[in-house]
Amino acid sequence: MIQCVHAMFYLAVWVAFAACSAPPVPLDDIIIEKTFEPEVCGRAVKVGDYVRYHYIGTFPDGKKFDSSYDRGSTYNVFVGKKQLIAGMDKALVGMCVNQRSLVKIPPQLAYGKGGYGDIIPADSILHFDVLLLDVWNPEDGVQSTTYLTPPTCVRKVEVSDYVRYHYNGTLLDGTLFDSSHTRLRTYDTYVGIGWLIAGMDQGLLGMCVGERRIITMPPSLGYGENGDGSDIPGQASLVFDVVLLDLHNPRDSIAVTNQVLPEPCPRKTATGDFVRYHYNGSLLDGTFFDSSYSRNHTYDTYVGKGYVIAGMDEALIGVCMGERLTITIPPHLAYGEEGTGSKIPGSAVLVFDVHIIDFHNPSDTTVMTVIHKPEECEKITKNGDFVKYHYNASLMDGSHIDSTHNYGKTYNIVLGANQVVPGMEEGLKDMCVGEKRHLVIPPHLGYGEGGVTDEVPGSAVLVFDVELVEVEEGLPEGYMFIWNDDVSPDLFTEMDVDLDQQVEASEFTNYIMRQVTEGRGRLAPGFDPYRIIDNMFSNQDRNGDGKITESEFRLKADEATHDEL
């Protein structure tokens, strides 16, 4: 029994030794063990393709005899054209980019009985750890795949267009070599005239603003055999992930779309008009850069005079009050190659959504339209009359300003006394009681550039609907008091109640007020009677001693420069 056990032990040791020292089992064909497979295989190697790959070459015992990594360069070669040992030529067919495989090649498909100098002995089985990085074919052209299409596409890139786009540039294995995003600046260039590598020149054609596209190109349309000398190796396929942000042509003019015209439109803007408008400003890809609404203030400017960018100057000619429109302006009619800095990049197309609030011309006068006029109109208003009227006030866009109806009483003024804006003074003249008018008042006859804080914007055209309710006839020009009856020849004596040969202010005031009360005289309507009388007294008190003497006292008929008696 013991001898039997010992015999079995020696047999096991011999078998183990024989297994360790035996030569490798001969291979009839290559063996491929995939050690890594990419999730997606966009393209598999075919005979005739050109490939770039890394490898480590070892013998079955693990001893390394060669490595592309040690040389710092991929191995680049055509497949299936006998530029490789037969086993590698065969193993590469069907591989995908980023696939990694362990390839075992028998000597008859490697270097055979002759070996390779002092590096590879005769009849050697070779192992290659292969990582495929790139594959292309001389017949390849540019491949473009759109993965995001904008909802609308009003225009596509054509030859000689100027574009602004962002990109990420990678090799076919995903290695990033460049990105406009990291520079925080778009790549800006003409298309189709040789300013770009040929593949990009072709790949950008037909793109829409907002479109995202993968552009893949072989090295013949990229950087060719030599690469770029830095990040792009020679014979490398290139992949660009592109988003188009902007597009124009140097021949472009402004484009006006989405017009909403008011009905009616009695007048359109002309050169020299002053326009108030609201706008939202964005880039062609929708990036917002400015808005008058955010400042709660219209943009106010003359048009046709070069006060705004050329494209806006052109677009604002011939528009109506209340009109809405979208204006697309190419950079040569906007802020050009330089842009404005942080908000508007150089060579950017601008899009403005505009709402015309109002406009006027410095030569405009008040526009008066009679809405209703009584059949009988015996008297019409004139300077000096005390008028009472109702009004509704608004801006040209219909925004409410004020109304006397809210207060339940009329607005009362003396015409010609500068108690209202000049346009209203003009609009209320020659009017009958009961008459209704529609007044449009330009700002230089309204509240001017300053407007009224929190009520009327600066440079705003005003609209008033007025109704004349009552008129008290004024006095002749230059008079603050007139007699209804004949003037007493003893005026001074009648005023001098205490008979001291001088009239004090109280005596003068009491006398004038008594004449008014008894209907023998009339003060100018619409003013404080006591202020009028004080003014009359001051004019008669020529030496300013607070008393009127008989030598100082004169009637209006005897005076050319004073508004009294």
Coordinates of C-alpha atoms in Angstrom, one line a residue:
M1 CA 0.0 0.0 0.0
I2 CA 2.8 2.4 0.9
Q3 CA 4.7 1.6 -2.2
C4 CA 1.6 2.3 -4.3
V5 CA 1.1 5.8 -2.7
H6 CA 4.7 6.7 -3.4
A7 CA 4.4 5.6 -7.0
M8 CA 1.3 7.8 -7.4
F9 CA 3.1 10.8 -5.9
Y10 CA 6.1 10.5 -8.2
L11 CA 3.8 10.1 -11.2
A12 CA 1.9 13.4 -10.3
V13 CA 5.2 15.3 -9.9
W14 CA 6.4 14.1 -13.3
V15 CA 3.2 15.1 -15.0
A16 CA 3.4 18.6 -13.5
F17 CA 7.0 19.0 -14.5
A18 CA 6.3 17.8 -18.0
A19 CA 3.4 20.3 -18.3
C20 CA 5.7 23.3 -17.3
S21 CA 8.6 22.5 -19.4
A22 CA 6.7 21.4 -22.6
P23 CA 6.8 23.8 -25.6
P24 CA 3.6 25.8 -26.5
V25 CA 0.8 23.9 -28.1
P26 CA 0.9 24.6 -31.9
L27 CA -1.8 26.9 -33.3
D28 CA -3.5 26.2 -36.5
D29 CA -5.0 29.7 -36.8
I30 CA -5.1 33.0 -34.9
I31 CA -7.0 33.2 -31.7
I32 CA -8.8 36.5 -30.8
E33 CA -9.8 37.2 -27.2
K34 CA -11.8 40.4 -26.8
T35 CA -10.8 42.1 -23.6
F36 CA -12.9 45.2 -24.1
E37 CA -15.8 46.0 -26.4
P38 CA -17.3 49.5 -26.8
E39 CA -21.0 49.7 -26.3
V40 CA -21.5 51.0 -29.8
C41 CA -19.5 50.0 -32.8
G42 CA -20.1 52.7 -35.4
R43 CA -17.8 51.1 -37.9
A44 CA -15.9 47.8 -38.1
V45 CA -12.6 47.4 -40.0
K46 CA -12.8 46.1 -43.6
V47 CA -10.2 45.0 -46.0
G48 CA -8.7 48.1 -47.6
D49 CA -9.3 50.4 -44.6
Y50 CA -6.6 52.4 -43.0
V51 CA -6.2 51.9 -39.3
R52 CA -4.3 53.5 -36.4
Y53 CA -3.7 51.3 -33.4
H54 CA -1.6 50.7 -30.4
Y55 CA -0.1 47.3 -29.5
I56 CA 2.1 45.5 -27.1
G57 CA 3.8 42.4 -28.6
T58 CA 4.9 39.5 -26.3
F59 CA 5.8 35.9 -26.5
P60 CA 3.6 33.3 -24.8
D61 CA 5.8 33.5 -21.7
G62 CA 5.0 37.2 -21.4
K63 CA 8.3 38.5 -22.6
K64 CA 7.8 41.8 -24.5
F65 CA 9.5 42.1 -27.9
D66 CA 7.9 45.3 -29.1
S67 CA 5.4 48.1 -28.2
S68 CA 4.0 51.1 -30.1
Y69 CA 3.5 52.8 -26.7
D70 CA 7.3 52.8 -26.2
R71 CA 7.7 54.7 -29.4
G72 CA 4.9 57.2 -28.5
S73 CA 3.2 56.7 -31.8
T74 CA 0.4 54.5 -33.1
Y75 CA 1.0 52.0 -35.8
N76 CA -0.7 53.2 -39.0
V77 CA -1.3 50.9 -41.9
F78 CA -3.7 49.7 -44.6
V79 CA -5.4 46.4 -43.7
G80 CA -5.6 43.4 -46.1
K81 CA -2.9 44.7 -48.4
K82 CA 0.0 42.6 -47.1
Q83 CA 1.6 45.5 -45.3
L84 CA 1.3 43.4 -42.0
I85 CA 2.1 39.9 -41.0
A86 CA -0.8 37.7 -42.2
G87 CA -2.2 37.0 -38.8
M88 CA -2.4 40.7 -37.8
D89 CA -4.0 41.5 -41.3
K90 CA -6.6 38.9 -40.5
A91 CA -7.1 39.9 -36.8
L92 CA -7.8 43.5 -37.5
V93 CA -10.7 42.9 -39.8
G94 CA -13.9 43.4 -37.9
M95 CA -12.4 45.3 -35.0
C96 CA -14.2 48.4 -33.8
V97 CA -12.7 51.7 -32.6
N98 CA -11.8 51.5 -28.9
Q99 CA -12.0 47.7 -29.0
R100 CA -9.2 45.9 -27.2
S101 CA -8.2 42.4 -28.1
L102 CA -5.5 39.8 -27.3
V103 CA -4.4 38.3 -30.6
K104 CA -2.5 35.0 -30.6
I105 CA -0.8 34.4 -34.0
P106 CA 0.9 31.1 -35.0
P107 CA 4.3 31.3 -36.6
Q108 CA 3.1 30.3 -40.1
L109 CA 0.9 33.5 -39.9
A110 CA 3.7 35.5 -38.3
Y111 CA 7.5 35.4 -39.1
G112 CA 7.6 31.6 -39.6
K113 CA 10.8 29.6 -39.6
G114 CA 12.9 32.6 -40.5
G115 CA 11.9 34.7 -37.4
Y116 CA 12.8 38.4 -37.4
G117 CA 16.5 39.0 -36.8
D118 CA 17.5 38.8 -33.2
I119 CA 14.1 40.0 -32.0
I120 CA 11.8 37.1 -32.9
P121 CA 13.1 33.5 -33.0
A122 CA 12.0 31.1 -35.7
D123 CA 8.6 29.4 -35.2
S124 CA 7.5 31.8 -32.6
I125 CA 3.9 32.2 -31.5
L126 CA 3.2 35.9 -31.0
H127 CA 0.8 37.6 -28.7
F128 CA -0.4 41.1 -29.5
D129 CA -2.5 43.3 -27.1
V130 CA -4.2 45.5 -29.6
L131 CA -6.2 48.8 -29.0
L132 CA -7.8 50.1 -32.2
L133 CA -8.0 54.0 -32.2
D134 CA -9.0 54.9 -35.8
V135 CA -10.3 53.6 -39.0
W136 CA -11.0 55.2 -42.4
N137 CA -11.0 54.4 -46.0
P138 CA -9.6 56.4 -48.9
E139 CA -13.1 56.5 -50.4
D140 CA -14.5 58.2 -47.3
G141 CA -16.0 61.6 -47.5
V142 CA -17.5 63.9 -44.8
Q143 CA -20.2 62.2 -42.7
S144 CA -22.7 64.6 -41.0
T145 CA -25.3 63.4 -38.5
T146 CA -27.8 65.9 -37.1
Y147 CA -28.9 65.0 -33.6
L148 CA -30.9 68.2 -32.7
T149 CA -33.0 70.0 -35.2
P150 CA -34.5 73.4 -34.4
P151 CA -38.3 73.8 -34.6
T152 CA -37.9 76.3 -37.4
C153 CA -35.2 76.8 -40.0
V154 CA -35.7 79.9 -42.1
R155 CA -32.2 79.7 -43.6
K156 CA -29.4 77.2 -44.1
V157 CA -25.6 77.7 -44.5
E158 CA -24.5 78.3 -48.0
V159 CA -21.1 78.9 -49.6
S160 CA -19.7 82.4 -48.7
D161 CA -21.9 82.7 -45.6
Y162 CA -20.3 83.8 -42.4
V163 CA -21.0 81.6 -39.4
R164 CA -20.5 81.6 -35.7
Y165 CA -20.4 78.2 -34.0
H166 CA -19.2 76.3 -31.0
Y167 CA -17.5 72.9 -31.3
N168 CA -15.8 70.1 -29.4
G169 CA -13.1 68.4 -31.5
T170 CA -12.1 64.8 -30.8
L171 CA -10.3 62.0 -32.4
L172 CA -12.3 58.9 -33.5
D173 CA -11.5 57.3 -30.1
G174 CA -13.0 60.2 -28.2
T175 CA -9.7 62.0 -27.3
L176 CA -10.5 65.7 -27.0
F177 CA -8.0 67.9 -28.9
D178 CA -9.8 71.2 -28.9
S179 CA -13.0 73.1 -27.9
S180 CA -14.3 76.5 -28.5
H181 CA -16.3 76.2 -25.2
T182 CA -13.1 76.1 -23.1
R183 CA -12.1 79.5 -24.7
L184 CA -15.6 80.9 -24.1
R185 CA -15.7 82.2 -27.6
T186 CA -17.3 81.0 -30.8
Y187 CA -15.4 80.1 -33.9
D188 CA -16.2 82.7 -36.5
T189 CA -15.5 82.2 -40.2
Y190 CA -16.6 82.2 -43.8
V191 CA -17.8 78.8 -45.2
G192 CA -16.8 77.2 -48.4
I193 CA -14.0 79.6 -49.4
G194 CA -11.0 77.7 -48.0
W195 CA -10.8 79.4 -44.6
L196 CA -11.4 76.0 -42.9
I197 CA -10.2 72.5 -43.3
A198 CA -12.0 70.9 -46.2
G199 CA -14.1 68.6 -44.1
M200 CA -15.4 71.3 -41.9
D201 CA -16.1 73.5 -45.0
Q202 CA -18.3 70.7 -46.3
G203 CA -19.8 69.6 -43.0
L204 CA -21.2 73.1 -42.1
L205 CA -23.1 73.5 -45.4
G206 CA -26.9 73.1 -45.0
M207 CA -26.9 73.7 -41.2
C208 CA -29.6 75.7 -39.5
V209 CA -29.1 78.1 -36.6
G210 CA -29.6 76.1 -33.4
E211 CA -28.9 72.8 -35.1
R212 CA -26.4 70.3 -33.5
R213 CA -24.5 68.1 -35.8
I214 CA -21.7 65.5 -35.6
I215 CA -19.2 66.0 -38.5
T216 CA -16.8 63.2 -39.1
M217 CA -14.0 63.5 -41.6
P218 CA -11.1 61.4 -42.8
P219 CA -7.5 62.8 -42.6
S220 CA -7.5 63.7 -46.3
L221 CA -10.2 66.3 -45.4
G222 CA -8.7 67.1 -42.1
Y223 CA -5.0 67.6 -41.2
G224 CA -3.6 64.9 -43.5
E225 CA -0.5 62.8 -43.0
N226 CA 1.3 65.2 -40.7
G227 CA -1.5 66.2 -38.3
D228 CA -1.3 69.7 -36.8
G229 CA 2.0 69.1 -35.1
S230 CA 0.6 69.2 -31.7
D231 CA -2.7 67.6 -30.6
I232 CA -3.8 65.9 -33.8
P233 CA -1.6 63.1 -35.0
G234 CA -1.0 62.4 -38.6
Q235 CA -3.5 60.3 -40.5
A236 CA -6.2 60.9 -37.9
S237 CA -9.9 60.9 -38.5
L238 CA -11.6 64.0 -36.8
V239 CA -14.9 64.3 -35.1
F240 CA -16.5 67.7 -34.5
D241 CA -19.6 68.1 -32.3
V242 CA -21.0 71.4 -33.7
V243 CA -23.8 73.8 -32.6
L244 CA -24.5 76.6 -35.1
L245 CA -25.2 79.9 -33.3
D246 CA -25.3 82.5 -36.1
L247 CA -25.4 82.9 -39.8
H248 CA -25.3 85.8 -42.3
N249 CA -23.9 86.8 -45.6
P250 CA -22.0 90.1 -46.3
R251 CA -24.7 90.8 -48.9
D252 CA -27.5 90.6 -46.4
S253 CA -29.7 93.6 -45.6
I254 CA -32.2 93.9 -42.7
A255 CA -35.1 91.5 -42.6
V256 CA -38.5 92.5 -41.2
T257 CA -40.9 89.8 -40.2
N258 CA -43.9 89.1 -37.9
Q259 CA -45.4 92.5 -38.7
V260 CA -48.6 93.3 -36.9
L261 CA -50.0 96.5 -38.4
P262 CA -52.6 98.6 -36.6
E263 CA -55.8 99.7 -38.3
P264 CA -55.9 102.4 -39.3
C265 CA -52.4 103.8 -39.8
P266 CA -52.9 107.4 -40.7
R267 CA -49.2 108.3 -40.6
K268 CA -45.8 106.5 -40.9
T269 CA -42.4 107.5 -39.6
A270 CA -40.1 109.5 -41.8
T271 CA -36.6 110.7 -41.5
G272 CA -36.2 113.2 -38.8
D273 CA -39.1 111.9 -36.7
F274 CA -38.6 111.2 -33.0
V275 CA -39.7 107.7 -32.0
R276 CA -40.5 106.0 -28.7
Y277 CA -40.4 102.2 -28.8
H278 CA -40.0 99.2 -26.7
Y279 CA -37.8 96.2 -27.7
N280 CA -36.4 92.9 -26.7
G281 CA -32.9 92.2 -28.2
S282 CA -31.5 88.8 -28.7
L283 CA -28.8 87.0 -30.8
L284 CA -29.9 84.7 -33.6
D285 CA -29.7 81.6 -31.4
G286 CA -32.2 83.3 -29.0
T287 CA -29.6 84.4 -26.4
F288 CA -31.1 87.5 -24.7
F289 CA -28.9 90.6 -24.4
D290 CA -31.1 93.6 -23.7
S291 CA -34.6 94.9 -23.2
S292 CA -36.2 98.3 -22.8
Y293 CA -39.0 96.6 -20.8
S294 CA -36.5 95.6 -18.1
R295 CA -35.7 99.3 -17.6
N296 CA -39.4 100.2 -17.7
H297 CA -38.6 102.9 -20.1
T298 CA -39.0 103.2 -23.9
Y299 CA -36.0 103.8 -26.1
D300 CA -36.4 107.3 -27.5
T301 CA -34.5 108.5 -30.6
Y302 CA -34.6 110.4 -33.8
V303 CA -34.7 108.1 -36.9
G304 CA -32.8 108.4 -40.1
K305 CA -30.2 110.6 -38.5
G306 CA -27.6 108.0 -37.4
Y307 CA -28.4 108.1 -33.7
V308 CA -28.9 104.3 -33.7
I309 CA -27.2 101.4 -35.5
A310 CA -27.7 101.5 -39.2
G311 CA -30.0 98.5 -39.4
M312 CA -32.4 99.9 -36.8
D313 CA -32.3 103.4 -38.4
E314 CA -33.4 101.8 -41.6
A315 CA -36.1 99.5 -40.1
L316 CA -37.8 102.3 -38.1
I317 CA -38.6 104.3 -41.3
G318 CA -42.1 103.8 -42.5
V319 CA -43.6 102.2 -39.4
C320 CA -47.0 103.0 -37.8
M321 CA -47.8 103.9 -34.2
G322 CA -48.7 100.7 -32.4
E323 CA -47.0 98.5 -35.0
R324 CA -45.1 95.4 -33.8
L325 CA -42.4 93.8 -35.9
T326 CA -39.3 91.6 -35.7
I327 CA -36.1 93.1 -37.1
T328 CA -33.1 90.9 -38.0
I329 CA -29.9 92.9 -38.5
P330 CA -26.7 91.5 -39.9
P331 CA -23.5 92.6 -38.1
H332 CA -22.3 95.0 -40.8
L333 CA -25.4 97.0 -40.1
A334 CA -25.2 96.5 -36.3
Y335 CA -22.0 96.3 -34.1
G336 CA -19.7 94.8 -36.7
E337 CA -16.7 92.6 -36.0
E338 CA -16.0 94.0 -32.5
G339 CA -19.5 93.7 -31.0
T340 CA -20.0 95.5 -27.7
G341 CA -17.9 93.5 -25.3
S342 CA -19.7 91.3 -22.8
K343 CA -23.2 91.3 -24.2
I344 CA -22.9 91.3 -28.0
P345 CA -20.1 89.2 -29.5
G346 CA -18.3 90.3 -32.7
S347 CA -19.9 89.5 -36.0
A348 CA -23.2 88.8 -34.4
V349 CA -26.6 88.9 -36.1
L350 CA -29.1 90.8 -33.9
V351 CA -32.9 90.2 -33.6
F352 CA -35.1 92.9 -32.1
D353 CA -38.8 92.4 -31.3
V354 CA -40.1 96.0 -31.5
H355 CA -43.3 97.7 -30.5
I356 CA -43.7 101.3 -31.7
I357 CA -45.3 103.3 -28.9
D358 CA -45.5 106.8 -30.6
F359 CA -43.6 109.2 -32.7
H360 CA -43.7 112.8 -33.7
N361 CA -41.7 115.4 -35.6
P362 CA -40.3 118.6 -34.1
S363 CA -42.4 120.6 -36.6
D364 CA -45.7 119.0 -35.5
T365 CA -48.5 121.1 -34.1
T366 CA -51.5 120.1 -32.1
V367 CA -53.8 117.9 -34.2
M368 CA -57.5 118.8 -33.4
T369 CA -60.4 116.8 -34.5
V370 CA -64.0 118.0 -33.7
I371 CA -66.0 115.0 -32.5
H372 CA -69.2 117.0 -31.7
K373 CA -70.3 120.6 -32.2
P374 CA -73.6 122.1 -31.1
E375 CA -75.9 123.4 -33.8
E376 CA -76.0 126.8 -32.0
C377 CA -72.7 128.3 -31.2
E378 CA -73.0 132.1 -30.4
K379 CA -69.7 132.5 -28.6
I380 CA -66.4 130.8 -29.0
T381 CA -63.5 130.8 -26.6
K382 CA -60.6 133.2 -26.7
N383 CA -57.7 134.3 -24.6
G384 CA -58.7 135.6 -21.2
D385 CA -61.9 133.5 -21.0
F386 CA -62.4 131.3 -17.9
V387 CA -63.2 127.9 -19.3
K388 CA -64.4 124.7 -17.5
Y389 CA -64.0 121.4 -19.3
H390 CA -63.8 117.7 -18.8
Y391 CA -61.0 115.6 -20.3
N392 CA -59.7 112.0 -20.6
A393 CA -56.0 111.9 -21.1
S394 CA -53.9 109.0 -22.5
L395 CA -50.7 108.1 -24.4
M396 CA -50.7 107.2 -28.0
D397 CA -50.7 103.5 -27.2
G398 CA -53.8 103.9 -25.1
S399 CA -52.2 103.9 -21.7
H400 CA -54.5 105.9 -19.4
I401 CA -53.0 109.0 -17.7
D402 CA -55.8 110.9 -16.0
S403 CA -59.5 111.9 -16.2
T404 CA -61.5 114.7 -14.6
H405 CA -64.4 112.3 -14.4
N406 CA -62.5 110.4 -11.7
Y407 CA -62.7 113.6 -9.5
G408 CA -66.3 114.5 -10.3
K409 CA -65.5 118.0 -11.3
T410 CA -64.2 120.0 -14.3
Y411 CA -60.8 121.4 -14.9
N412 CA -60.8 125.2 -14.9
I413 CA -58.3 127.5 -16.5
V414 CA -57.9 131.0 -18.0
L415 CA -57.1 130.7 -21.6
G416 CA -53.8 132.4 -22.5
A417 CA -52.5 132.5 -19.0
N418 CA -50.1 129.5 -19.4
Q419 CA -52.0 127.4 -16.9
V420 CA -51.9 124.3 -19.1
V421 CA -49.5 122.9 -21.7
P422 CA -49.3 125.0 -24.9
G423 CA -51.0 122.2 -27.0
M424 CA -54.0 122.3 -24.7
E425 CA -54.2 126.1 -24.9
E426 CA -54.3 125.8 -28.6
G427 CA -56.8 123.0 -28.6
L428 CA -59.3 124.8 -26.4
K429 CA -59.5 128.0 -28.5
D430 CA -62.4 128.9 -30.7
M431 CA -64.5 126.3 -29.0
C432 CA -68.3 126.3 -28.1
V433 CA -69.9 125.2 -24.9
G434 CA -70.9 121.6 -25.4
E435 CA -68.3 121.0 -28.1
K436 CA -66.2 117.8 -28.0
R437 CA -62.7 117.6 -29.4
H438 CA -60.0 115.0 -29.8
L439 CA -56.5 116.5 -29.4
V440 CA -53.1 115.0 -30.2
I441 CA -50.3 117.0 -28.7
P442 CA -46.7 116.5 -29.6
P443 CA -44.3 116.5 -26.6
H444 CA -42.7 119.9 -27.4
L445 CA -46.3 121.3 -26.9
G446 CA -46.9 119.0 -24.0
Y447 CA -44.6 117.9 -21.2
G448 CA -41.4 117.9 -23.2
E449 CA -38.4 115.6 -22.7
G450 CA -38.9 115.5 -18.9
G451 CA -42.5 114.3 -18.8
V452 CA -44.2 114.1 -15.5
T453 CA -42.7 111.8 -12.9
D454 CA -44.6 108.5 -12.6
E455 CA -47.4 109.8 -14.9
V456 CA -46.2 111.0 -18.3
P457 CA -43.0 109.6 -19.9
G458 CA -40.5 112.0 -21.4
S459 CA -41.0 112.9 -25.1
A460 CA -44.5 111.4 -25.1
V461 CA -47.3 112.3 -27.5
L462 CA -50.5 113.1 -25.5
V463 CA -54.1 112.4 -26.4
F464 CA -56.9 114.4 -24.9
D465 CA -60.6 113.9 -25.4
V466 CA -62.1 117.2 -24.1
E467 CA -65.7 118.6 -23.6
L468 CA -66.2 122.3 -23.0
V469 CA -68.8 122.6 -20.2
E470 CA -68.9 126.3 -19.3
V471 CA -67.2 129.6 -20.3
E472 CA -67.0 132.9 -18.4
E473 CA -66.1 135.6 -20.8
G474 CA -62.7 137.2 -20.0
L475 CA -61.8 140.9 -20.0
P476 CA -60.1 142.7 -22.9
E477 CA -56.4 142.0 -23.2
G478 CA -54.4 143.9 -20.6
Y479 CA -57.3 144.5 -18.2
M480 CA -57.8 142.9 -14.8
F481 CA -60.9 145.0 -14.0
I482 CA -63.5 146.8 -16.1
W483 CA -66.5 149.0 -15.3
N484 CA -69.9 147.8 -16.4
D485 CA -71.4 151.4 -16.0
D486 CA -70.0 154.8 -16.5
V487 CA -67.0 155.7 -14.4
S488 CA -67.7 158.0 -11.5
P489 CA -65.9 161.3 -11.8
D490 CA -65.2 161.2 -8.1
L491 CA -63.5 157.8 -7.8
F492 CA -60.7 158.9 -5.6
T493 CA -63.1 160.7 -3.2
E494 CA -65.3 157.7 -3.1
M495 CA -62.4 155.5 -2.2
D496 CA -61.0 157.9 0.5
V497 CA -63.5 156.9 3.1
D498 CA -61.7 158.7 6.0
L499 CA -61.2 161.8 3.8
D500 CA -57.5 162.0 4.7
Q501 CA -56.5 162.7 1.0
Q502 CA -55.0 159.2 0.6
V503 CA -56.3 155.8 0.0
E504 CA -55.0 152.9 2.0
A505 CA -55.0 149.3 0.8
S506 CA -58.0 148.3 2.8
E507 CA -60.0 151.2 1.5
F508 CA -59.0 150.3 -2.1
T509 CA -59.9 146.6 -1.7
N510 CA -63.2 147.3 -0.1
Y511 CA -64.2 149.8 -2.8
I512 CA -63.4 147.5 -5.7
M513 CA -65.1 144.5 -4.1
R514 CA -68.2 146.6 -3.5
Q515 CA -68.3 147.6 -7.2
V516 CA -68.0 143.9 -8.2
T517 CA -70.7 142.8 -5.7
E518 CA -73.1 145.5 -6.8
G519 CA -72.5 144.7 -10.5
R520 CA -70.9 148.0 -11.4
G521 CA -67.5 146.5 -12.2
R522 CA -66.0 143.1 -13.1
L523 CA -62.7 141.5 -12.2
A524 CA -60.8 139.1 -14.6
P525 CA -62.4 135.7 -14.1
G526 CA -60.4 132.7 -13.0
F527 CA -58.0 134.4 -10.7
D528 CA -57.9 135.2 -7.0
P529 CA -59.8 138.5 -6.7
Y530 CA -57.7 139.8 -3.8
R531 CA -54.4 139.1 -5.6
I532 CA -55.8 141.1 -8.6
I533 CA -56.8 143.9 -6.3
D534 CA -53.4 143.9 -4.6
N535 CA -51.7 144.1 -8.0
M536 CA -54.0 147.0 -9.0
F537 CA -53.1 148.8 -5.7
S538 CA -49.4 148.3 -6.2
N539 CA -49.5 149.7 -9.7
Q540 CA -51.3 152.9 -8.4
D541 CA -49.0 153.2 -5.4
R542 CA -46.2 154.6 -7.5
N543 CA -43.8 155.5 -4.7
G544 CA -44.4 152.3 -2.9
D545 CA -45.3 153.9 0.5
G546 CA -48.4 151.7 1.0
K547 CA -50.8 154.6 0.2
I548 CA -52.3 156.1 -3.0
T549 CA -52.4 159.9 -3.3
E550 CA -54.7 161.8 -5.7
S551 CA -51.6 162.7 -7.8
E552 CA -50.7 159.1 -8.1
F553 CA -54.1 157.9 -9.0
R554 CA -54.9 157.4 -12.7
L555 CA -57.4 155.5 -14.8
K556 CA -56.5 152.7 -17.3
A557 CA -57.4 155.0 -20.1
D558 CA -54.6 157.3 -19.0
E559 CA -52.1 154.4 -18.6
A560 CA -50.4 152.3 -21.3
T561 CA -48.5 149.9 -19.1
H562 CA -50.6 148.9 -16.1
D563 CA -53.4 146.5 -15.7
E564 CA -55.7 148.4 -13.4
L565 CA -59.0 150.3 -13.4

